[in-house]
PDB file of N, CA and C in Angstrom:
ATOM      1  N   UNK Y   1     115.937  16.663 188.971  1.00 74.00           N
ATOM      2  CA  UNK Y   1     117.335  17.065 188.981  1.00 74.00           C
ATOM      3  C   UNK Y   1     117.609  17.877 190.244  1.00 74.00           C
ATOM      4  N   UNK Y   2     119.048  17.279 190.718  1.00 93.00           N
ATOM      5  CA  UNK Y   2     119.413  18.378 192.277  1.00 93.00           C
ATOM      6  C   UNK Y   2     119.610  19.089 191.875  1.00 93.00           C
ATOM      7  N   UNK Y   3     119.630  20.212 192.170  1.00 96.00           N
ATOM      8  CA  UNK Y   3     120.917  21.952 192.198  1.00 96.00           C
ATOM      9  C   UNK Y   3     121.025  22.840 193.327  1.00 96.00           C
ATOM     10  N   UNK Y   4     121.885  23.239 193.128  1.00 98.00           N
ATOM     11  CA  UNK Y   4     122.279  24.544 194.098  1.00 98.00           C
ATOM     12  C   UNK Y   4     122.858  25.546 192.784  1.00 98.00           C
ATOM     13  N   UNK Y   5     123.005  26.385 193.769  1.00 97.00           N
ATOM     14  CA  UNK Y   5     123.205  27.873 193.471  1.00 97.00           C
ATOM     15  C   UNK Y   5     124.353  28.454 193.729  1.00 97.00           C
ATOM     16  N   UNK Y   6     124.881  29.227 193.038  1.00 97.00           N
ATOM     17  CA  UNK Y   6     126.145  29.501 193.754  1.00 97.00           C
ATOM     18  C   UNK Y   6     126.473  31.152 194.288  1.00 97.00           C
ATOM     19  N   UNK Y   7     126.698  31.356 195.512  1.00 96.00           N
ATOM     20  CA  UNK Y   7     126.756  32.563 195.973  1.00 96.00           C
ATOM     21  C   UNK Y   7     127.250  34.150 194.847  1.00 96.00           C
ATOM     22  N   UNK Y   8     126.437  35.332 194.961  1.00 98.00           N
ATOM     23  CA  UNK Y   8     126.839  36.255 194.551  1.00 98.00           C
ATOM     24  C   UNK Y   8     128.006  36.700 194.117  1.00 98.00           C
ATOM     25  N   UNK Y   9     129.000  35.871 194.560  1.00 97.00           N
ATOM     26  CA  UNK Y   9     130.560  36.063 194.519  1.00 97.00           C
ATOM     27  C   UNK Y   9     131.229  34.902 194.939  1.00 97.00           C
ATOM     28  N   UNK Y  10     132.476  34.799 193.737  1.00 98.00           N
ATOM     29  CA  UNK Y  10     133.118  33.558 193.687  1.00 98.00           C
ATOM     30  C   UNK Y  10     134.333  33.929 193.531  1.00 98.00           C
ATOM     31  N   UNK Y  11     135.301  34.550 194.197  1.00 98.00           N
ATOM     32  CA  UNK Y  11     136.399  34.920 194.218  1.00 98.00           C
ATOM     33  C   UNK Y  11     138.094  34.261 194.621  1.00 98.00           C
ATOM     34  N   UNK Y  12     138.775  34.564 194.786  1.00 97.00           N
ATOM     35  CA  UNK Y  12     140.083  34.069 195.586  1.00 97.00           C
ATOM     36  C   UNK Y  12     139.295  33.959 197.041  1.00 97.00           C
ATOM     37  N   UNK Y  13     138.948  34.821 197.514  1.00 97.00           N
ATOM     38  CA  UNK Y  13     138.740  34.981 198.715  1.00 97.00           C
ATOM     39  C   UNK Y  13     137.809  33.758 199.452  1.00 97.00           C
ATOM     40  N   UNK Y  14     136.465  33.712 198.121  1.00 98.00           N
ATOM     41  CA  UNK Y  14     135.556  32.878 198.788  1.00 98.00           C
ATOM     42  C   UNK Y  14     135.771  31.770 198.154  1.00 98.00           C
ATOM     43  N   UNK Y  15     137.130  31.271 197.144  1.00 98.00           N
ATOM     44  CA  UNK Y  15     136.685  30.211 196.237  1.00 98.00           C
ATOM     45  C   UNK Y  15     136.893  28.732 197.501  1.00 98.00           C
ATOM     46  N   UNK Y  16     137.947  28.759 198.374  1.00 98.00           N
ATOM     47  CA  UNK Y  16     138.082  27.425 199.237  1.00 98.00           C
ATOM     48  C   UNK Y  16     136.742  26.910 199.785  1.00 98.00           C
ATOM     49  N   UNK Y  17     135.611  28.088 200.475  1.00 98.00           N
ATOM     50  CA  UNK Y  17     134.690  27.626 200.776  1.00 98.00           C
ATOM     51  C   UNK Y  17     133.491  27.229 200.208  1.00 98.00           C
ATOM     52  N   UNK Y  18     133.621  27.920 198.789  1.00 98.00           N
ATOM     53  CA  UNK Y  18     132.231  27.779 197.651  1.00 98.00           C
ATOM     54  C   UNK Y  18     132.832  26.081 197.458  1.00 98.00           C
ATOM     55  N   UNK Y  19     134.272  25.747 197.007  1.00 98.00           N
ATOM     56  CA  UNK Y  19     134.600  24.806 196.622  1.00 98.00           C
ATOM     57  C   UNK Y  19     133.849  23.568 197.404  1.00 98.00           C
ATOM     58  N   UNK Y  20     134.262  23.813 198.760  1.00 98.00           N
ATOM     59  CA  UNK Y  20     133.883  23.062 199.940  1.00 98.00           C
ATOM     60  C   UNK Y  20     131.884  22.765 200.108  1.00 98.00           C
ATOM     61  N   UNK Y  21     131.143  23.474 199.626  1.00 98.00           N
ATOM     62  CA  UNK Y  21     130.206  23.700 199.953  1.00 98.00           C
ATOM     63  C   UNK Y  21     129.474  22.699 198.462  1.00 98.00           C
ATOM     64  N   UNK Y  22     130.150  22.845 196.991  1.00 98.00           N
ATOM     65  CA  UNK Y  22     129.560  22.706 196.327  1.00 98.00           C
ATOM     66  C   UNK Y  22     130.039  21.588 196.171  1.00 98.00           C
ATOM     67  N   UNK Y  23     131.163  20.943 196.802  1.00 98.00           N
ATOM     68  CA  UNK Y  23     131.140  19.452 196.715  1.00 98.00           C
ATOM     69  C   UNK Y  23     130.549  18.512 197.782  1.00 98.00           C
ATOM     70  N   UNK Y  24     130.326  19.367 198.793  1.00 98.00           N
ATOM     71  CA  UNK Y  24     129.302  18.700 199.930  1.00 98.00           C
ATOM     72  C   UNK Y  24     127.834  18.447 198.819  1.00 98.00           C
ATOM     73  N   UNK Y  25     127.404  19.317 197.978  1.00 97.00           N
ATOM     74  CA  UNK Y  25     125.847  18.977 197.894  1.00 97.00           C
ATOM     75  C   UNK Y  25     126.182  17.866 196.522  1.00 97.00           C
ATOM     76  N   UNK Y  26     127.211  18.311 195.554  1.00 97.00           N
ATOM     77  CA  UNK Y  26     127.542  17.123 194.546  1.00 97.00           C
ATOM     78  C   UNK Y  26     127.500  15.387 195.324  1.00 97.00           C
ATOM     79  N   UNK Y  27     128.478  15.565 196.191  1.00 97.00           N
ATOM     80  CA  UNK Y  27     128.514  14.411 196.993  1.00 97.00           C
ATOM     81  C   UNK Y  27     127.011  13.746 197.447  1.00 97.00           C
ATOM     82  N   UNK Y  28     126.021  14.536 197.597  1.00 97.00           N
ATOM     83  CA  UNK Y  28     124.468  14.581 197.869  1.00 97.00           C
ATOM     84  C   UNK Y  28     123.898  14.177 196.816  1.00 97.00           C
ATOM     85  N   UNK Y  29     124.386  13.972 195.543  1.00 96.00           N
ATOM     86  CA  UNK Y  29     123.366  13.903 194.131  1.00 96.00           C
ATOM     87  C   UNK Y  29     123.468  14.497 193.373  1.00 96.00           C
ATOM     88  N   UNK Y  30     123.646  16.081 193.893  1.00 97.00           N
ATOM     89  CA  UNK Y  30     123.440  17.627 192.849  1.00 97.00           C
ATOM     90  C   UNK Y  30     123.803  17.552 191.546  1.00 97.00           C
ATOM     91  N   UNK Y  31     123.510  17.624 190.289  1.00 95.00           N
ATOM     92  CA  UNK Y  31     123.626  17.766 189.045  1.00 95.00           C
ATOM     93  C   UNK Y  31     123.745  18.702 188.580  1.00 95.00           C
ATOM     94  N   UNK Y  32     123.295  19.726 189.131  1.00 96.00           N
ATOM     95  CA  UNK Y  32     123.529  21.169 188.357  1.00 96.00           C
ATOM     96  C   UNK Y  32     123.702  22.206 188.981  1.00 96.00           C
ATOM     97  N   UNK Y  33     124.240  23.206 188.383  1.00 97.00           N
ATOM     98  CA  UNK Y  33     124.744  23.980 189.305  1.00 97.00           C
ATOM     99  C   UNK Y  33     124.257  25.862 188.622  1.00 97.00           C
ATOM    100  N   UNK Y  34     123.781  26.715 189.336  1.00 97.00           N
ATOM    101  CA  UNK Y  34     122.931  27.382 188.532  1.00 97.00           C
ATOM    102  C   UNK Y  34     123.913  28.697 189.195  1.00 97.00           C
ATOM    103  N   UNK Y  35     124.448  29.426 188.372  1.00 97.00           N
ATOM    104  CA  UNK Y  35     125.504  30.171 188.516  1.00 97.00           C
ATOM    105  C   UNK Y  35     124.068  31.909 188.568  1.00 97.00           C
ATOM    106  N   UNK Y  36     123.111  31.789 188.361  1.00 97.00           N
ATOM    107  CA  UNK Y  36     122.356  33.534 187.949  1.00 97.00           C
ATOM    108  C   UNK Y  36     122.810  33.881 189.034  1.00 97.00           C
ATOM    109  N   UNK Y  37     123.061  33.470 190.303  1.00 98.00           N
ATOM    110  CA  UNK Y  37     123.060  34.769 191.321  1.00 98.00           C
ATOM    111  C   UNK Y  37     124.702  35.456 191.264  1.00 98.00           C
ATOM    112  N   UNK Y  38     125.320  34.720 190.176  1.00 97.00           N
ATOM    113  CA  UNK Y  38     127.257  34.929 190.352  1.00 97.00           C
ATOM    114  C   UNK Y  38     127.186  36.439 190.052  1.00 97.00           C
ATOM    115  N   UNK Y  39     127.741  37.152 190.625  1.00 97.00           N
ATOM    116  CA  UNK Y  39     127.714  38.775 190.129  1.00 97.00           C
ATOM    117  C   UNK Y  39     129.318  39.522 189.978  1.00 97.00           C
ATOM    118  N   UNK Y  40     130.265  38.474 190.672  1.00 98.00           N
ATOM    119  CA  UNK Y  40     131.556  39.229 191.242  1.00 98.00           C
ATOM    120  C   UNK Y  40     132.027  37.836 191.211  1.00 98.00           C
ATOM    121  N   UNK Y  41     133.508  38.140 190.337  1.00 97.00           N
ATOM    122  CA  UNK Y  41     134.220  36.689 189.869  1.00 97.00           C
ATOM    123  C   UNK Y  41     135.378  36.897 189.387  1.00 97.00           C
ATOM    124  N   UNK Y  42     136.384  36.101 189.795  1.00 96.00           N
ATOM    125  CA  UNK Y  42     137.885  36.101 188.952  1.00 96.00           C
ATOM    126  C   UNK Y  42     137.593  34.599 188.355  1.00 96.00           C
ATOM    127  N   UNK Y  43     138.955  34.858 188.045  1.00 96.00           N
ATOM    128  CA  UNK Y  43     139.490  32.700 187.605  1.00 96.00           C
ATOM    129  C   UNK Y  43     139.623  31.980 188.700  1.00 96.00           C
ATOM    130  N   UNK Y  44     139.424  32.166 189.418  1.00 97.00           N
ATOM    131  CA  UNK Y  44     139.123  31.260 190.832  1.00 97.00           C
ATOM    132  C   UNK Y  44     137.535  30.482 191.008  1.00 97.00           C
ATOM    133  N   UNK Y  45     136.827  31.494 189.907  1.00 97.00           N
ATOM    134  CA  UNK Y  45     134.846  30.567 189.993  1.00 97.00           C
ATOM    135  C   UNK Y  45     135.391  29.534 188.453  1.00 97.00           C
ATOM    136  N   UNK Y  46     136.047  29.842 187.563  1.00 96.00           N
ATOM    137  CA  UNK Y  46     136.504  28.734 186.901  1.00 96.00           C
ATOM    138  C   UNK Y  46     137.138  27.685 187.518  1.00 96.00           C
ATOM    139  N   UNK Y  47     137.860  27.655 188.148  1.00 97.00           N
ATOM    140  CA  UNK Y  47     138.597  26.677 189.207  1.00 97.00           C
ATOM    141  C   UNK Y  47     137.926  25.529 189.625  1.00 97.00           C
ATOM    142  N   UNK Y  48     136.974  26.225 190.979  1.00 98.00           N
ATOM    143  CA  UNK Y  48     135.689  25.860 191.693  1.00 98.00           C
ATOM    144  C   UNK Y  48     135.231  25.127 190.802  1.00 98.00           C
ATOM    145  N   UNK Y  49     134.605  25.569 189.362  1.00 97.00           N
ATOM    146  CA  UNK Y  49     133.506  25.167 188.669  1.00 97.00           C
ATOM    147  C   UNK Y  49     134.240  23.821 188.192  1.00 97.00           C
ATOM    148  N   UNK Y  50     135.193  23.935 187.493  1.00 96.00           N
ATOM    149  CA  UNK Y  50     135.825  22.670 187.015  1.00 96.00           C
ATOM    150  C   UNK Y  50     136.188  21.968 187.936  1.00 96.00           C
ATOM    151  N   UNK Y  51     136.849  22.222 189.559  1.00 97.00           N
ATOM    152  CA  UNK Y  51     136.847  21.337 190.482  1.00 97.00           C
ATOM    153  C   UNK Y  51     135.373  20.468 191.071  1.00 97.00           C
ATOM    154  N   UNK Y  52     134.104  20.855 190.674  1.00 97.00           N
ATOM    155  CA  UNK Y  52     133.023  20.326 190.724  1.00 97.00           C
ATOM    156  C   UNK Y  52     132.853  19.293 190.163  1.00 97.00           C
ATOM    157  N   UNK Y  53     133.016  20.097 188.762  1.00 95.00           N
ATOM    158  CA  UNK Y  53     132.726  18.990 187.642  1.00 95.00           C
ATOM    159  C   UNK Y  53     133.601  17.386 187.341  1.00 95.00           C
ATOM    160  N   UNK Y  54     134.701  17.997 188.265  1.00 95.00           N
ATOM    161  CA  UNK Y  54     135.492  16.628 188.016  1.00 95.00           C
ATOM    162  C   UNK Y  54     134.901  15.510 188.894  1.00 95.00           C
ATOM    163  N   UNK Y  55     134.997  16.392 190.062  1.00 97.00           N
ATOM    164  CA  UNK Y  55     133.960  15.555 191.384  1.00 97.00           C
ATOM    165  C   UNK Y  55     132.642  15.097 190.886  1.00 97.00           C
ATOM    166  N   UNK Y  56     131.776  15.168 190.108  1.00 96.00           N
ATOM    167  CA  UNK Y  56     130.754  15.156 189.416  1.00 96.00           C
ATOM    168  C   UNK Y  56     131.173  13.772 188.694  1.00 96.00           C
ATOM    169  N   UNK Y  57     131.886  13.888 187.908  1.00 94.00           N
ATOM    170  CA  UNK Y  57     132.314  12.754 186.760  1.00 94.00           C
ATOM    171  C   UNK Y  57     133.043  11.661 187.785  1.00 94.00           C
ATOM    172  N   UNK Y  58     133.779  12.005 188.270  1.00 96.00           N
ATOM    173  CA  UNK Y  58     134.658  10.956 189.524  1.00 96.00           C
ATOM    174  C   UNK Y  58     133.578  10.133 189.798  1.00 96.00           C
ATOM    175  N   UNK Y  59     132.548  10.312 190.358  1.00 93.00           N
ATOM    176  CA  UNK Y  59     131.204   9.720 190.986  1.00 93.00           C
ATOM    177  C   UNK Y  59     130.341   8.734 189.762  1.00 93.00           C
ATOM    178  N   UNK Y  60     130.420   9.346 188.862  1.00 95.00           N
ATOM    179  CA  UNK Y  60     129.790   8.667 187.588  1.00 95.00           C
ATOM    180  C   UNK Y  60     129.025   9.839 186.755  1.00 95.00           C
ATOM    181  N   UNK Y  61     128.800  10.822 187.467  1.00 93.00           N
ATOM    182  CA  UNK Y  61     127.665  12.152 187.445  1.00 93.00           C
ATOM    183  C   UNK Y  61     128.365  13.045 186.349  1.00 93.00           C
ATOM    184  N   UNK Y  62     127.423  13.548 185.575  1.00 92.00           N
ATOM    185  CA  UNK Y  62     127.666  15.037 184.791  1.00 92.00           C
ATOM    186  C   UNK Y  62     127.354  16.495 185.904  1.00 92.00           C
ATOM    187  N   UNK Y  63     127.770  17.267 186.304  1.00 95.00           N
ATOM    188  CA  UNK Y  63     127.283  18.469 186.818  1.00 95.00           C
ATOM    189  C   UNK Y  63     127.030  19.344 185.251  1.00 95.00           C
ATOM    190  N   UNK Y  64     125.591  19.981 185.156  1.00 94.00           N
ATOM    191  CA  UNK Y  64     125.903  21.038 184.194  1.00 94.00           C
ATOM    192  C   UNK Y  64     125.763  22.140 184.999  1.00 94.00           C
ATOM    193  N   UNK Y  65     126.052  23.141 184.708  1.00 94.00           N
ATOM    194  CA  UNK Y  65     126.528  24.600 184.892  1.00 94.00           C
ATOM    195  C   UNK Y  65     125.165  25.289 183.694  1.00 94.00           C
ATOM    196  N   UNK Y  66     124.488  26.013 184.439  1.00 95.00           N
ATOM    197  CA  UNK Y  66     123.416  27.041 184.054  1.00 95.00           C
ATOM    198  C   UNK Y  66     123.397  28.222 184.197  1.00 95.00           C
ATOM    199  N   UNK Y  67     123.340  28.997 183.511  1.00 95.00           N
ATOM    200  CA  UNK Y  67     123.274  30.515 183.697  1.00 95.00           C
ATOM    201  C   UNK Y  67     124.534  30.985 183.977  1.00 95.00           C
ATOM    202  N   UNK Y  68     125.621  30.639 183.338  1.00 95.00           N
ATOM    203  CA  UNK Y  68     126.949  31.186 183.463  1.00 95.00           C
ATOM    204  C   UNK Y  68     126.767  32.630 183.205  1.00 95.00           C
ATOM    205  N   UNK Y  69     127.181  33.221 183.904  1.00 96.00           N
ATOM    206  CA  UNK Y  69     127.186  34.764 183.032  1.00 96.00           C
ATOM    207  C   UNK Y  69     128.584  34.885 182.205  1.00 96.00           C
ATOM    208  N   UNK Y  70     127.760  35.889 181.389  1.00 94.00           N
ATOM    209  CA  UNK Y  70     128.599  35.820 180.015  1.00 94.00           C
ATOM    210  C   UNK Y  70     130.131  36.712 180.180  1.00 94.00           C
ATOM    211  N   UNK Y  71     130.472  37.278 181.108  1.00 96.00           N
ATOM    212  CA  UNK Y  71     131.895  37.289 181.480  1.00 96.00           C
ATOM    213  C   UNK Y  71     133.100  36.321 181.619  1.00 96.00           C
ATOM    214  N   UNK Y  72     131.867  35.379 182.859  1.00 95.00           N
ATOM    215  CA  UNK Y  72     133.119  34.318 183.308  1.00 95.00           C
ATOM    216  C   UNK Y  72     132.884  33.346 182.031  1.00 95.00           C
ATOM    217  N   UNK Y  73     131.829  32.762 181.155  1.00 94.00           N
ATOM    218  CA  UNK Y  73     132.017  32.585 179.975  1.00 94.00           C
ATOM    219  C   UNK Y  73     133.139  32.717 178.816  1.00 94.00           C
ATOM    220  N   UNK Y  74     133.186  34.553 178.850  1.00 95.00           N
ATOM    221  CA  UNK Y  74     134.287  35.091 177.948  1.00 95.00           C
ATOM    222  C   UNK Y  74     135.525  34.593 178.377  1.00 95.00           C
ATOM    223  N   UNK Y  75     136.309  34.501 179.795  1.00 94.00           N
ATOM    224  CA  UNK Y  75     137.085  34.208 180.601  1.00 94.00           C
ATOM    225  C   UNK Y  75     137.555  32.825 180.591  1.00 94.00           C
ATOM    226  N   UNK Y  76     136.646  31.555 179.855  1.00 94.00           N
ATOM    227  CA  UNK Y  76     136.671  30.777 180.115  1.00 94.00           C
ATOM    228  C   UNK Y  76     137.412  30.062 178.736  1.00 94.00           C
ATOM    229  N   UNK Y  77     136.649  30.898 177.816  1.00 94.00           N
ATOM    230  CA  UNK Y  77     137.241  30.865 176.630  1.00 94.00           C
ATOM    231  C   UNK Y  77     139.032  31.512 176.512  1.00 94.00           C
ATOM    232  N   UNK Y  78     138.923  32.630 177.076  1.00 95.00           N
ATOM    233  CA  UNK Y  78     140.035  33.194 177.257  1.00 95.00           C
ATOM    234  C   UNK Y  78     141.463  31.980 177.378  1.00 95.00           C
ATOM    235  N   UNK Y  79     141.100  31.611 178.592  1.00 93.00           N
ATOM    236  CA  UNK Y  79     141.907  30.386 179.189  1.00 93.00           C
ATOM    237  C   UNK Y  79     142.010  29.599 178.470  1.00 93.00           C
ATOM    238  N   UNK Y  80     141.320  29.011 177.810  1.00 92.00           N
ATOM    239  CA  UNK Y  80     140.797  27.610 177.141  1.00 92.00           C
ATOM    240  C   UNK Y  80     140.364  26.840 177.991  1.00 92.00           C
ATOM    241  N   UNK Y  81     139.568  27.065 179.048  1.00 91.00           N
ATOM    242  CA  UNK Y  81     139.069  25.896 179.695  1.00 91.00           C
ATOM    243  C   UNK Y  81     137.344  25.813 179.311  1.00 91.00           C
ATOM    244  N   UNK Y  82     137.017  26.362 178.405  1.00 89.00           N
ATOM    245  CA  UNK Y  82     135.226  26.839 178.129  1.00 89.00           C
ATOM    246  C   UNK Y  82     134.774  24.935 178.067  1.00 89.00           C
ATOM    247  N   UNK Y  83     135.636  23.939 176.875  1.00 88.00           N
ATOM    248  CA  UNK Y  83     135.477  22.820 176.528  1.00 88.00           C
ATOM    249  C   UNK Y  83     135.315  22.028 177.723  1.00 88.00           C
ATOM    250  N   UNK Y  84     135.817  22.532 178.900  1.00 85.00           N
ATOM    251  CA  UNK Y  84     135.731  21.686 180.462  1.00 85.00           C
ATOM    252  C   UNK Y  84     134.617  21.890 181.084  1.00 85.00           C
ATOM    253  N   UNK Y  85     133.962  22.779 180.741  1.00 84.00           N
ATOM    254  CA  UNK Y  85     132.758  23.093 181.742  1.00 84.00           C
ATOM    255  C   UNK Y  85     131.871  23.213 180.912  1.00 84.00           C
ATOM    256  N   UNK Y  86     130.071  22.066 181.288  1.00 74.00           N
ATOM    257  CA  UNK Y  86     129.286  21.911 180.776  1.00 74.00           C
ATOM    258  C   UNK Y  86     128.284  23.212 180.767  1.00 74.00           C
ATOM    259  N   UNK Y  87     128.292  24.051 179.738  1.00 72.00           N
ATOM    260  CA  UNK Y  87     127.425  25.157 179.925  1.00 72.00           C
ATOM    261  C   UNK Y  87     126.191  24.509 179.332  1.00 72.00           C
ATOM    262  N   UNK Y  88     125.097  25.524 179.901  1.00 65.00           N
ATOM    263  CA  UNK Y  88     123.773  25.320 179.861  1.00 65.00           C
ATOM    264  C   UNK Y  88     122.810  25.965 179.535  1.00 65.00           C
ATOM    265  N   UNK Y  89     122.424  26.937 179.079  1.00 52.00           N
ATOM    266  CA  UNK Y  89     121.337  28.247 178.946  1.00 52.00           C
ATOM    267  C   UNK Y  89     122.187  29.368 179.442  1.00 52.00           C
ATOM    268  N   UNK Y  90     121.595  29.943 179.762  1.00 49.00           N
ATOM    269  CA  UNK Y  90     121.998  31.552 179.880  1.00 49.00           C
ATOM    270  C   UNK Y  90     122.819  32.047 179.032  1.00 49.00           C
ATOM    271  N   UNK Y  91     123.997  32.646 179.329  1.00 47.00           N
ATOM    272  CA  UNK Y  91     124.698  33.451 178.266  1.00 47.00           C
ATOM    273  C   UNK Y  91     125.871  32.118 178.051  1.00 47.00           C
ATOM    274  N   UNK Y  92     126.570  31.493 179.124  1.00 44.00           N
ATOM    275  CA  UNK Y  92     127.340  30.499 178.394  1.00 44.00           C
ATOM    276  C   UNK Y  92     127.140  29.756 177.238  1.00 44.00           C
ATOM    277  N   UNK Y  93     125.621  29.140 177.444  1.00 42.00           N
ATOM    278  CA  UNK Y  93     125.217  28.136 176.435  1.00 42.00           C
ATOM    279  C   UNK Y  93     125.307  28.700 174.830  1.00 42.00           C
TER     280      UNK Y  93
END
């Protein structure tokens, strides 16, 4: 299985380029996407994450999402978008 990682912080600020970065390696194969290093996050790493995943499925591909931390988790639920994004272990799962 591919993965990447996704930077310490996923914000407004950094979400255009995380976006950009994590569909360059999807486009590559990547399947999963391992969120432990996320530390600093709005609704903008939900965004990203579901803009992956669509790119993921578009292709034929599942992306799962690992190690969500259990904030952007709570957040996700909040929204109602938790059912859109494939959680995996950590605190999402």
């Amino acid at each position: 299985m591919s993965s990447f990682e996704t930077a310490a912080t996923l914000t407004h600020d950094s979400a255009k380029n995380a976006l950009q970065a994590g569909l360059s390696r999807i486009a590559a194969g990547a399947t999963e996407v391992d969120c432990a290093p996320l530390k600093q996050f709005d609704s903008s790493a939900l965004a990203v994450l579901i803009a992956w995943q669509r790119a993921a499925s578009e292709k034929g591909a599942a992306l799962a999402v690992v190690n969500l931390p259990s904030g952007l988790a709570s957040l996700a639920r909040a929204y109602g978008v938790d059912a859109l994004l494939s959680f995996q272990g950590g605190e999402g799962g």
